[in-house]
């Protein structure tokens, strides 16, 4: 069930509610057979998923674009204790500014809700769910379009230099920079 529409010529929205029965949904869990526990295995379970989604976009004369997207999740698992490594929500704010089709500045802020990782007690048999904290991250990008086919870009990721784990035992990079050239054939 959903609603889609426009508030004006420059703004639109989309809201939906879904309920899905997922057979053999896969989940990533840490493989405890490896020494560092830095590998993943898959476990499968039948899941009932309830999802509420919303999206709002706003455009100002092809120069400014803003989008706000969000999803809320509620998982009911059949055999597993928790929906491993699946967040309970995700929210993204994206904005961009286009200066005469030459310079494009982009900003992305996203939040990922808490999630569960499967751990084991020292006996190696008893499952112990561990809650991983939610994540908030911010990225900034700049692109210079020399021609319609040739451009250069720089992307600044994790501007707040937070240390977080999207996956159990896998720390994400703190502040990092990515740059390059693009050419369209």
Short mmCIF file of C-alpha atoms in Angstrom, two decimals:
data_model
loop_
_atom_site.label_atom_id
_atom_site.label_comp_id
_atom_site.label_asym_id
_atom_site.label_seq_id
_atom_site.Cartn_x
_atom_site.Cartn_y
_atom_site.Cartn_z
CA UNK A 1 0.00 0.00 0.00
CA UNK A 2 1.39 3.41 -0.84
CA UNK A 3 0.81 7.00 -1.75
CA UNK A 4 2.74 8.95 -4.34
CA UNK A 5 2.26 12.55 -5.32
CA UNK A 6 3.49 16.10 -5.66
CA UNK A 7 3.06 19.08 -3.39
CA UNK A 8 4.11 21.38 -6.25
CA UNK A 9 6.03 21.21 -9.53
CA UNK A 10 9.27 21.17 -7.55
CA UNK A 11 8.43 18.79 -4.67
CA UNK A 12 7.21 15.22 -4.54
CA UNK A 13 6.67 12.45 -2.00
CA UNK A 14 6.26 8.71 -1.84
CA UNK A 15 5.05 6.75 1.22
CA UNK A 16 4.49 3.01 1.39
CA UNK A 17 3.82 0.20 3.83
CA UNK A 18 4.73 -3.36 2.88
CA UNK A 19 4.41 -6.73 4.55
CA UNK A 20 6.43 -9.55 3.00
CA UNK A 21 6.92 -13.21 3.79
CA UNK A 22 10.49 -14.03 2.80
CA UNK A 23 11.37 -17.71 2.43
CA UNK A 24 15.03 -18.60 2.97
CA UNK A 25 16.13 -15.03 3.68
CA UNK A 26 19.90 -14.99 4.11
CA UNK A 27 21.75 -13.37 7.00
CA UNK A 28 25.48 -12.83 7.39
CA UNK A 29 26.96 -14.21 10.63
CA UNK A 30 30.56 -14.36 11.80
CA UNK A 31 32.27 -17.64 10.95
CA UNK A 32 33.76 -18.80 14.25
CA UNK A 33 35.87 -21.49 12.57
CA UNK A 34 38.36 -18.81 11.43
CA UNK A 35 40.98 -17.69 13.93
CA UNK A 36 40.18 -13.97 13.73
CA UNK A 37 36.41 -14.38 13.25
CA UNK A 38 36.80 -12.09 10.24
CA UNK A 39 34.88 -14.20 7.76
CA UNK A 40 31.18 -14.55 7.27
CA UNK A 41 28.90 -17.50 6.77
CA UNK A 42 25.30 -17.48 5.66
CA UNK A 43 22.32 -18.69 7.63
CA UNK A 44 18.83 -18.88 6.18
CA UNK A 45 15.48 -18.35 7.83
CA UNK A 46 11.88 -17.67 6.91
CA UNK A 47 11.06 -14.08 7.81
CA UNK A 48 8.00 -11.92 8.10
CA UNK A 49 9.04 -8.34 7.22
CA UNK A 50 7.01 -5.23 7.92
CA UNK A 51 8.49 -2.12 6.26
CA UNK A 52 7.42 1.54 6.34
CA UNK A 53 9.10 3.70 3.66
CA UNK A 54 9.02 7.40 2.97
CA UNK A 55 10.70 9.72 0.53
CA UNK A 56 10.53 13.45 -0.08
CA UNK A 57 12.34 15.38 -2.81
CA UNK A 58 12.61 19.06 -3.57
CA UNK A 59 14.13 20.74 -6.62
CA UNK A 60 14.89 24.43 -7.06
CA UNK A 61 15.37 25.44 -10.73
CA UNK A 62 17.69 22.53 -11.62
CA UNK A 63 20.30 23.98 -9.24
CA UNK A 64 19.43 22.64 -5.79
CA UNK A 65 18.16 19.11 -5.19
CA UNK A 66 17.24 17.75 -1.80
CA UNK A 67 16.04 14.26 -0.94
CA UNK A 68 15.06 12.70 2.35
CA UNK A 69 14.59 8.91 2.33
CA UNK A 70 13.76 6.62 5.20
CA UNK A 71 12.79 3.05 5.97
CA UNK A 72 11.65 1.43 9.23
CA UNK A 73 11.93 -2.36 9.49
CA UNK A 74 10.37 -4.95 11.76
CA UNK A 75 11.60 -8.52 11.26
CA UNK A 76 9.96 -11.61 12.72
CA UNK A 77 12.26 -14.61 12.28
CA UNK A 78 11.16 -18.22 12.33
CA UNK A 79 14.26 -20.09 13.62
CA UNK A 80 17.01 -17.52 14.23
CA UNK A 81 17.10 -15.45 17.43
CA UNK A 82 17.45 -12.14 15.57
CA UNK A 83 17.68 -10.80 12.00
CA UNK A 84 21.50 -10.76 11.99
CA UNK A 85 23.16 -7.57 10.69
CA UNK A 86 19.87 -6.07 9.53
CA UNK A 87 19.26 -2.50 10.78
CA UNK A 88 15.94 -1.50 12.27
CA UNK A 89 15.91 1.72 10.23
CA UNK A 90 17.88 3.70 7.69
CA UNK A 91 17.55 7.39 6.89
CA UNK A 92 19.38 9.34 4.18
CA UNK A 93 19.50 13.05 3.45
CA UNK A 94 21.06 14.00 0.11
CA UNK A 95 21.59 17.45 -1.28
CA UNK A 96 23.31 18.74 -4.38
CA UNK A 97 24.07 22.10 -5.93
CA UNK A 98 24.70 22.46 -9.66
CA UNK A 99 26.53 25.62 -10.77
CA UNK A 100 26.04 26.10 -14.54
CA UNK A 101 26.56 22.38 -15.28
CA UNK A 102 30.27 22.86 -14.41
CA UNK A 103 30.59 22.44 -10.65
CA UNK A 104 28.44 20.01 -8.67
CA UNK A 105 28.62 19.86 -4.89
CA UNK A 106 26.98 16.91 -3.10
CA UNK A 107 26.28 16.27 0.57
CA UNK A 108 25.02 12.96 1.98
CA UNK A 109 24.13 12.32 5.59
CA UNK A 110 22.88 8.89 6.51
CA UNK A 111 21.85 7.07 9.64
CA UNK A 112 21.63 3.33 10.08
CA UNK A 113 19.82 1.90 13.08
CA UNK A 114 21.12 -0.61 15.56
CA UNK A 115 21.47 -4.23 14.49
CA UNK A 116 22.24 -7.61 15.99
CA UNK A 117 25.33 -9.78 15.55
CA UNK A 118 25.47 -13.47 16.43
CA UNK A 119 28.19 -14.27 18.94
CA UNK A 120 28.91 -17.46 20.83
CA UNK A 121 29.54 -18.18 24.47
CA UNK A 122 33.01 -19.64 25.27
CA UNK A 123 31.60 -23.18 24.90
CA UNK A 124 31.27 -22.44 21.14
CA UNK A 125 27.70 -23.75 20.98
CA UNK A 126 25.46 -21.29 22.80
CA UNK A 127 24.39 -18.28 20.72
CA UNK A 128 24.61 -14.89 22.37
CA UNK A 129 23.06 -11.93 20.47
CA UNK A 130 25.12 -8.72 20.68
CA UNK A 131 23.63 -5.37 19.74
CA UNK A 132 25.73 -3.18 17.42
CA UNK A 133 25.24 0.56 17.80
CA UNK A 134 23.59 2.67 15.13
CA UNK A 135 25.64 4.72 12.69
CA UNK A 136 25.54 8.33 11.53
CA UNK A 137 27.88 9.31 8.70
CA UNK A 138 28.42 12.35 6.50
CA UNK A 139 30.05 12.56 3.05
CA UNK A 140 30.88 15.55 0.84
CA UNK A 141 31.64 15.44 -2.87
CA UNK A 142 32.79 17.95 -5.47
CA UNK A 143 32.81 17.41 -9.23
CA UNK A 144 34.19 19.71 -11.90
CA UNK A 145 32.91 19.02 -15.42
CA UNK A 146 35.53 20.29 -17.84
CA UNK A 147 33.42 19.16 -20.81
CA UNK A 148 30.30 16.99 -21.10
CA UNK A 149 32.60 13.97 -21.43
CA UNK A 150 35.52 14.82 -19.12
CA UNK A 151 35.30 15.60 -15.41
CA UNK A 152 37.29 15.37 -12.18
CA UNK A 153 35.92 14.61 -8.73
CA UNK A 154 36.89 14.42 -5.09
CA UNK A 155 34.85 12.64 -2.42
CA UNK A 156 35.38 13.21 1.32
CA UNK A 157 33.92 10.29 3.28
CA UNK A 158 33.15 10.00 6.99
CA UNK A 159 33.73 13.70 7.61
CA UNK A 160 33.30 13.28 11.37
CA UNK A 161 36.02 10.57 11.40
CA UNK A 162 33.85 8.26 13.50
CA UNK A 163 34.97 4.74 14.25
CA UNK A 164 32.07 2.37 13.77
CA UNK A 165 31.27 -1.19 12.75
CA UNK A 166 28.74 -1.78 10.00
CA UNK A 167 29.50 -5.49 10.31
CA UNK A 168 30.67 -7.24 13.48
CA UNK A 169 34.52 -7.25 13.70
CA UNK A 170 34.75 -5.06 10.58
CA UNK A 171 35.62 -1.46 11.51
CA UNK A 172 34.85 1.09 8.81
CA UNK A 173 37.46 3.52 7.59
CA UNK A 174 37.57 6.79 9.42
CA UNK A 175 37.91 9.96 7.36
CA UNK A 176 39.06 9.11 3.84
CA UNK A 177 39.41 10.86 0.49
CA UNK A 178 38.70 9.47 -2.96
CA UNK A 179 39.44 11.38 -6.14
CA UNK A 180 39.63 10.71 -9.82
CA UNK A 181 38.82 11.53 -13.41
CA UNK A 182 35.86 10.38 -15.45
CA UNK A 183 35.62 10.21 -19.20
CA UNK A 184 32.52 9.17 -21.12
CA UNK A 185 33.10 7.33 -24.41
#
